[in-house]
Coordinates of C-alpha atoms in Angstrom, one line a residue:
M1 CA 123.1 66.6 116.7
S2 CA 125.9 67.7 114.3
Q3 CA 124.1 66.7 111.1
P4 CA 124.9 68.6 107.9
R5 CA 122.6 71.4 107.1
G6 CA 121.1 69.6 104.1
A7 CA 120.3 66.6 106.1
L8 CA 118.7 68.6 108.8
C9 CA 116.6 70.4 106.2
A10 CA 115.5 67.1 104.7
I11 CA 114.5 65.8 108.1
L12 CA 112.5 69.0 109.0
F13 CA 110.7 69.9 105.7
A14 CA 111.9 68.2 102.6
A15 CA 109.7 70.4 100.4
F16 CA 111.1 73.6 101.8
C17 CA 114.8 73.5 101.7
F18 CA 115.6 77.1 100.9
H19 CA 119.3 77.5 100.1
A20 CA 119.4 81.2 100.7
H21 CA 122.7 83.0 100.6
A22 CA 122.3 84.2 104.1
A23 CA 122.1 80.7 105.5
P24 CA 125.2 79.4 107.2
A25 CA 126.9 76.3 105.9
A26 CA 128.1 75.2 109.4
A27 CA 126.5 72.5 111.5
P28 CA 123.6 73.8 113.7
N29 CA 124.3 75.0 117.2
P30 CA 122.4 72.8 119.7
A31 CA 121.8 75.8 122.0
G32 CA 120.4 77.7 119.0
I33 CA 118.1 74.9 118.1
I34 CA 116.7 74.7 121.6
A35 CA 116.2 78.5 121.7
T36 CA 114.4 78.4 118.3
A37 CA 112.3 75.5 119.4
T38 CA 111.2 77.4 122.5
A39 CA 110.4 80.5 120.4
V40 CA 108.4 78.3 117.9
A41 CA 106.4 76.8 120.8
R42 CA 105.5 80.3 122.0
I43 CA 104.5 81.3 118.5
D44 CA 102.3 78.2 118.2
D45 CA 100.6 79.0 121.5
Y46 CA 100.0 82.6 120.4
L47 CA 98.5 81.6 117.0
T48 CA 96.4 78.8 118.6
Q49 CA 94.9 81.3 121.1
N50 CA 94.0 83.8 118.3
F51 CA 92.7 81.4 115.6
A52 CA 90.3 79.0 117.1
A53 CA 89.8 75.6 115.6
G54 CA 86.1 76.1 114.6
Q55 CA 86.6 79.5 113.0
P56 CA 88.2 81.0 109.9
G57 CA 91.9 80.4 110.3
L58 CA 95.4 81.2 109.3
T59 CA 98.3 79.7 107.4
V60 CA 101.8 80.5 108.4
I61 CA 105.4 79.8 107.4
V62 CA 108.4 81.0 109.4
V63 CA 111.8 80.6 107.9
K64 CA 115.1 81.3 109.7
N65 CA 118.4 81.2 107.8
G66 CA 116.9 79.3 104.9
L67 CA 115.2 76.6 107.1
P68 CA 111.4 76.5 107.8
V69 CA 111.0 76.4 111.6
L70 CA 107.1 76.7 111.6
H71 CA 104.8 75.6 108.8
K72 CA 101.3 75.2 109.9
A73 CA 97.6 76.0 109.5
Y74 CA 95.0 76.9 112.1
G75 CA 91.2 76.9 111.8
L76 CA 88.9 76.2 108.9
A77 CA 89.1 76.8 105.2
N78 CA 85.3 76.5 104.9
L79 CA 83.0 76.9 107.9
E80 CA 80.0 75.3 106.3
Q81 CA 81.9 72.2 105.1
K82 CA 84.1 72.1 108.2
T83 CA 87.2 71.8 105.9
P84 CA 90.4 72.4 107.9
L85 CA 92.9 74.8 106.5
E86 CA 96.2 73.4 105.2
P87 CA 99.5 75.3 104.8
A88 CA 99.7 74.7 101.1
M89 CA 96.3 76.1 100.3
S90 CA 95.9 79.2 98.1
L91 CA 94.3 82.3 99.6
R92 CA 93.8 85.8 98.4
V93 CA 96.7 88.0 99.4
G94 CA 95.5 91.4 98.4
S95 CA 98.2 94.0 98.1
V96 CA 101.1 91.5 98.5
T97 CA 100.3 91.3 94.7
K98 CA 102.2 94.6 94.3
Q99 CA 105.7 93.1 94.8
F100 CA 105.0 90.6 92.0
T101 CA 103.8 93.4 89.7
A102 CA 106.8 95.5 90.5
A103 CA 109.1 92.5 89.7
A104 CA 107.4 92.2 86.3
I105 CA 108.0 95.9 85.6
M106 CA 111.7 95.5 86.5
Q107 CA 112.0 92.4 84.4
L108 CA 110.8 94.4 81.4
A109 CA 113.3 97.1 82.4
E110 CA 116.2 94.7 82.5
Q111 CA 115.2 93.6 79.0
G112 CA 115.4 97.2 77.8
K113 CA 111.7 97.4 77.0
L114 CA 111.1 100.3 79.4
K115 CA 112.8 102.5 81.9
V116 CA 111.4 103.5 85.3
S117 CA 112.2 107.1 84.4
D118 CA 109.9 107.0 81.4
S119 CA 106.7 109.1 81.5
I120 CA 103.6 106.9 81.8
T121 CA 102.3 108.7 78.7
A122 CA 104.9 106.8 76.6
Y123 CA 102.8 103.7 77.2
L124 CA 99.4 105.2 78.1
P125 CA 99.3 108.2 75.8
D126 CA 95.7 109.1 76.6
Y127 CA 96.2 109.3 80.4
P128 CA 95.8 112.9 81.6
T129 CA 98.8 114.0 83.7
H130 CA 97.4 117.5 84.3
G131 CA 100.6 119.2 83.0
Q132 CA 102.9 117.1 85.2
T133 CA 105.4 114.4 84.4
I134 CA 104.4 111.1 86.0
T135 CA 107.0 108.4 85.7
I136 CA 106.8 104.6 86.1
E137 CA 108.9 105.0 89.2
H138 CA 106.3 107.3 90.7
L139 CA 103.7 104.6 90.2
L140 CA 106.0 102.0 91.8
T141 CA 106.7 104.1 94.9
H142 CA 103.2 105.6 95.5
T143 CA 104.5 109.1 94.8
S144 CA 102.5 109.9 91.7
G145 CA 99.8 112.0 93.3
I146 CA 97.1 109.9 91.5
P147 CA 94.2 109.4 93.9
N148 CA 93.6 105.9 95.2
Y149 CA 90.6 104.6 93.2
T150 CA 89.4 102.3 96.0
A151 CA 88.9 105.4 98.2
L152 CA 86.9 107.4 95.6
P153 CA 83.2 108.1 95.9
G154 CA 81.3 105.7 93.7
F155 CA 83.7 102.8 94.1
G156 CA 81.1 100.9 96.1
S157 CA 78.7 101.1 93.3
I158 CA 81.0 99.3 90.9
V159 CA 82.7 96.8 93.3
Q160 CA 80.7 93.8 92.0
K161 CA 80.9 94.7 88.3
T162 CA 83.2 93.0 85.8
M163 CA 85.3 95.9 84.4
S164 CA 87.8 96.0 81.6
V165 CA 91.2 97.5 82.2
N166 CA 90.3 100.6 80.2
E167 CA 86.9 100.9 82.0
M168 CA 88.6 100.9 85.4
I169 CA 91.2 103.4 84.3
A170 CA 88.4 105.7 83.0
F171 CA 86.9 105.5 86.5
F172 CA 89.8 107.4 88.1
K173 CA 91.9 109.0 85.4
D174 CA 90.1 112.4 85.3
Q175 CA 90.6 113.0 89.1
P176 CA 92.9 115.9 89.9
L177 CA 96.3 115.0 91.3
Q178 CA 96.6 115.2 95.0
F179 CA 100.1 116.6 94.8
T180 CA 103.1 117.2 92.5
P181 CA 104.6 113.8 91.5
G182 CA 107.5 112.9 93.7
E183 CA 106.5 115.4 96.4
R184 CA 105.3 112.9 99.0
F185 CA 104.2 109.3 99.6
S186 CA 100.5 108.4 99.4
Y187 CA 99.5 104.8 99.1
S188 CA 97.5 104.4 95.8
N189 CA 96.1 101.3 94.2
S190 CA 95.6 103.3 91.1
G191 CA 99.4 103.4 90.5
Y192 CA 99.7 99.6 90.5
F193 CA 96.6 99.3 88.4
L194 CA 98.3 101.4 85.8
L195 CA 101.5 99.3 86.1
G196 CA 99.4 96.3 85.1
A197 CA 98.2 98.2 82.0
I198 CA 101.8 99.1 81.1
I199 CA 102.9 95.5 81.5
E200 CA 100.2 94.5 79.0
K201 CA 101.1 97.3 76.6
V202 CA 104.8 96.5 76.6
S203 CA 104.6 92.7 76.6
G204 CA 101.6 92.3 74.3
Q205 CA 100.2 89.8 76.9
K206 CA 97.4 89.9 79.3
Y207 CA 98.6 90.7 82.8
A208 CA 97.6 87.3 84.1
D209 CA 99.3 85.5 81.2
Y210 CA 102.5 87.5 81.6
M211 CA 102.7 86.8 85.3
R212 CA 102.1 83.1 84.9
Q213 CA 104.6 82.6 82.1
H214 CA 107.4 85.0 83.2
I215 CA 107.1 85.2 87.0
F216 CA 105.3 82.2 88.5
A217 CA 106.4 79.4 86.2
P218 CA 110.2 80.1 86.3
L219 CA 110.1 80.0 90.1
Q220 CA 107.7 77.1 90.3
L221 CA 105.1 79.1 92.3
S222 CA 102.4 76.5 91.5
S223 CA 99.9 77.9 94.0
T224 CA 100.2 81.5 92.9
F225 CA 97.8 82.8 90.2
Y226 CA 95.6 85.7 89.1
D227 CA 92.3 85.0 90.8
S228 CA 89.0 84.9 89.1
D229 CA 85.5 85.5 90.5
D230 CA 85.2 81.7 90.7
C231 CA 88.1 80.4 92.7
R232 CA 90.2 77.9 90.7
A233 CA 92.1 76.6 93.7
Q234 CA 90.9 73.1 94.9
P235 CA 89.7 73.0 97.6
C236 CA 88.6 76.6 97.4
V237 CA 89.3 78.5 100.6
A238 CA 86.3 80.7 101.5
G239 CA 86.7 84.1 102.9
Y240 CA 84.8 85.5 105.8
S241 CA 84.0 88.8 107.6
K242 CA 83.8 89.1 111.3
R243 CA 80.5 90.7 112.5
P244 CA 79.6 92.4 115.8
G245 CA 79.2 89.8 118.4
G246 CA 82.0 87.6 117.0
S247 CA 80.1 85.7 114.3
F248 CA 81.4 85.2 110.8
D249 CA 79.6 85.4 107.5
S250 CA 80.3 85.9 103.8
P251 CA 82.3 89.1 103.0
Q252 CA 81.4 91.8 100.6
V253 CA 81.5 90.5 97.0
I254 CA 84.2 92.1 94.8
S255 CA 84.9 91.4 91.2
M256 CA 88.6 90.5 90.9
T257 CA 88.8 92.7 87.8
L258 CA 88.9 95.7 90.1
P259 CA 92.0 94.9 92.2
Y260 CA 93.8 93.6 89.1
A261 CA 97.6 94.2 89.3
A262 CA 97.2 96.0 92.6
G263 CA 95.7 93.0 94.5
A264 CA 94.1 90.2 92.6
L265 CA 96.5 87.3 93.3
R266 CA 96.0 84.1 95.3
S267 CA 99.0 82.5 96.8
S268 CA 100.1 80.1 99.6
V269 CA 102.6 80.7 102.4
D270 CA 104.7 78.0 100.8
D271 CA 104.9 79.9 97.6
L272 CA 105.6 83.2 99.4
A273 CA 108.5 81.6 101.2
R274 CA 109.8 80.2 97.8
W275 CA 109.4 83.7 96.4
N276 CA 111.5 85.3 99.2
A277 CA 114.2 82.6 98.9
A278 CA 114.4 83.3 95.1
I279 CA 114.9 87.0 95.8
V280 CA 117.6 86.3 98.4
D281 CA 119.3 84.1 95.9
G282 CA 119.1 86.7 93.2
K283 CA 116.9 84.7 90.9
L284 CA 114.6 86.1 88.1
L285 CA 116.2 89.5 88.4
K286 CA 119.8 90.8 88.9
P287 CA 120.8 91.2 92.5
E288 CA 121.3 94.9 92.0
T289 CA 117.7 95.1 90.7
W290 CA 116.4 93.5 93.8
R291 CA 118.5 95.8 95.9
R292 CA 117.0 98.8 94.1
M293 CA 113.5 97.5 94.7
H294 CA 114.3 97.3 98.4
T295 CA 115.7 100.8 98.6
A296 CA 113.5 103.6 100.0
Y297 CA 112.5 106.2 97.4
T298 CA 114.0 109.7 97.6
L299 CA 111.3 112.4 97.4
N300 CA 111.8 115.7 95.6
S301 CA 112.7 117.3 99.0
G302 CA 115.6 114.9 99.5
K303 CA 113.8 113.0 102.3
T304 CA 113.1 109.3 101.9
A305 CA 109.8 107.6 101.8
D306 CA 109.3 104.3 103.6
Y307 CA 108.7 102.5 100.4
G308 CA 110.7 101.0 97.5
Y309 CA 109.3 99.2 94.5
G310 CA 106.5 97.0 95.9
W311 CA 107.7 96.8 99.5
F312 CA 107.7 99.0 102.6
V313 CA 111.2 99.4 103.8
G314 CA 112.4 100.4 107.2
Q315 CA 113.8 99.2 110.5
F316 CA 112.6 96.6 113.0
K317 CA 114.4 96.4 116.3
G318 CA 117.4 98.0 114.8
Q319 CA 117.5 95.8 111.7
P320 CA 116.7 96.5 108.1
M321 CA 113.2 95.2 107.3
Y322 CA 111.1 94.7 104.1
R323 CA 107.4 94.1 104.6
H324 CA 104.0 94.3 102.9
G325 CA 100.5 93.4 103.9
G326 CA 97.3 92.8 101.9
D327 CA 93.7 93.2 102.7
I328 CA 90.7 92.3 100.5
P329 CA 87.2 91.3 101.5
G330 CA 87.3 88.0 103.3
F331 CA 91.1 87.7 103.5
S332 CA 94.2 89.4 104.9
A333 CA 98.0 88.7 104.5
G334 CA 101.3 89.8 105.9
T335 CA 104.9 89.3 105.0
Q336 CA 108.1 90.5 106.7
Y337 CA 111.8 89.8 106.1
L338 CA 114.8 90.7 108.2
P339 CA 117.9 90.0 106.0
E340 CA 120.4 90.4 108.8
S341 CA 118.7 87.7 111.0
G342 CA 117.5 85.6 108.0
I343 CA 114.0 85.7 109.4
Y344 CA 111.0 85.5 106.9
V345 CA 107.4 85.4 108.0
A346 CA 104.4 85.0 105.8
V347 CA 100.8 84.7 107.2
I348 CA 97.5 84.6 105.4
T349 CA 94.0 84.5 107.0
N350 CA 90.6 83.8 105.4
R351 CA 88.9 86.5 107.5
D352 CA 88.8 90.2 107.5
G353 CA 88.2 92.2 110.6
G354 CA 89.0 91.1 114.1
Q355 CA 92.2 91.2 116.0
P356 CA 95.1 90.7 115.8
D357 CA 95.7 92.1 112.3
M358 CA 98.3 90.5 110.1
G359 CA 100.8 93.2 110.6
T360 CA 100.7 92.7 114.4
V361 CA 101.0 88.9 113.9
T362 CA 104.1 89.1 111.7
K363 CA 105.7 91.5 114.2
K364 CA 104.9 89.3 117.1
I365 CA 106.3 86.2 115.4
T366 CA 109.5 88.0 114.5
T367 CA 109.9 89.5 118.0
L368 CA 109.5 86.0 119.6
L369 CA 112.2 84.6 117.3
L370 CA 114.6 87.5 118.0
D371 CA 114.0 87.3 121.7

């Protein structure tokens, strides 16, 4: 039982040996292994009960102190073809995209190509700010006052259209601000759409190309990519919507040019775990930059919002917590990390609607592990 950590990792999941700084180097505690195994069995029962074998399913990875303790898929990737889901499959992750977009912005900041204190008009000179100064930081923290374009009247009429970046910005740019920038937090996909445009302006690359070359490739996130209207993942995981009565059918069609830098990525739970391990290890960005991204933003009043740069930040059962979810037609995702306990959970489902939601699932899994 007293195998070295590396040997235990190789035995459990050779492909997922995350050497995070938080992981202890000492030999595993047998009592701790038994407790974790008991918790994992309960988690497995919970997920089996909620994601039936013949329905749209869920992929999950649970990592504790750098070691994956649960890596599994439930249900089907395609109902018509009866294709089972597999943990390594890529699914749409919606707004989990935002943490990757925020990392790209901070990468450009570390290179001296922009500052988060810069006005967005330095990069988007034609954007109307209505006499206010809107900074890149305001966009990162959802404190800009720019209305959320997915909630605007008329969004439904364009949801299936292929739109250029400039056409989408034109859709919402003339809307009045909801409040003075920095005054309060109000979740807005518009801010992250504009961040994507800034990445393109500063780097001279398309958002998808920049992310692939500078974010995904260096970290070997081979299952993470900017999605197109025709899924490039093989086999393609189909999304579903739950209807009254419990049946499932095709979700609302959405052109992936609309979510863009706010929500157009596909990923796998495997890649999301690698992503979190890279952050813990201080890869890609400086450790102090990651800490800044995980720090709650201070509003004009001096109070703090529950959001940093691309993550919600707060407490869970008395511990610091970083989390984010993502919802897009046919799919839903949830991620949660507790640095003190070394617990990371990522779940993605190929259904929208129905219970439990992904936020509830990540909290339940984390609670079972802590208990």
